[in-house]
Amino acid sequence: MIVMKNVYKKYPNGVVAANGINVEIDPGEFVYVVGPSGAGKSTFIKMMYREETSTSGEIIINGVNLATLRNSRVPFLRRQIGVVFQDFKLLPKLNVYENVAFALEVIEESPKTIRKKVNDVLALVGLAQKSRMFPDELSGGEQQRVSIARSIVNSPKVVIADEPTGNLDPDTSWEIMRIFEQINARGTTIVMATHNREIVNTMRHRVIVVEGGLITRDEYEGEYSYES
Ligand code: ADP
Ligand code: ADP
């Protein structure tokens, strides 16, 4: 599903954010990526959806080698990967329904299919009643639900989340995590960078620790902890 072999990433300013990363993530896994600020967590997951390119090494996602992937093919890759951000990144002028439908309209699905898929995912995240509301009329937790609905509406095999609960209070964070658990239970692979110790130590899953651009620990049912 996701394979990285000897992946290096050096930014133009000389910072080495990935210093030889090797990892394999199987279909259906739920993986937390933890580590101190600046450790390279974001870089690690951004390379999975080609938001950043590696300087060397091999990255294979669903059998696609990102090193040789033409830029023109990146949109096709992105359709197989849902992405959820800490700051939601919703389109402010579109309502809830339109924010989710947008991802399907660009691939020219039929209006009937779009209606069904959007209503299904909005029901899954508990927002069926708020489809006409705009992002600025929603709480942070509700906005994150919209962004999760958007990330799964194309039925991707993988959902990548970069600190999805980073802007949310503890209760709301747990609600959001329960939605990710449901998505994972349907077979979708989840890779999530997080600083949320309570969640990592309670909803047990594989934990990958990134420090100094390296994976320093990788444990199934792991705990949230790292040296520095
Ligand atoms: P984390 O997500 O663990 O906080 P990042 O992957 O964001 O870590 O950053 C790893 C290192 O790479 C840090 O030293 C950071 O300053 C640097 N970095 C991140 N993004 C860029 C960028 N676009 N250009 C230059 N340096 C960057
Ligand atoms: P997070 O830790 O929430 O993943 P970011 O990925 O935004 O945060 O940034 C992590 C670190 O990388 C920060 O120290 C930030 O200053 C640095 N960074 C991010 N983008 C750049 C960039 N374009 N150039 C230099 N440093 C960057």
GROMACS .gro file of C-alpha atoms in nm, residues 15 40 50 119 172 175 183 217 219 223:
model
   10
   15VAL     CA    1   1.737   2.145   0.599
   40GLY     CA    2   0.987   1.577   0.995
   50ARG     CA    3   0.328   1.434  -0.344
  119ASN     CA    4  -2.540   1.264   0.112
  172THR     CA    5  -1.456   1.739   1.998
  175GLU     CA    6  -1.571   1.272   1.834
  183ILE     CA    7  -1.360   0.497   0.833
  217ARG     CA    8   1.052   0.368   1.686
  219GLU     CA    9   0.539  -0.034   1.736
  223GLU     CA   10   0.245   0.442   2.316
   0.00000   0.00000   0.00000
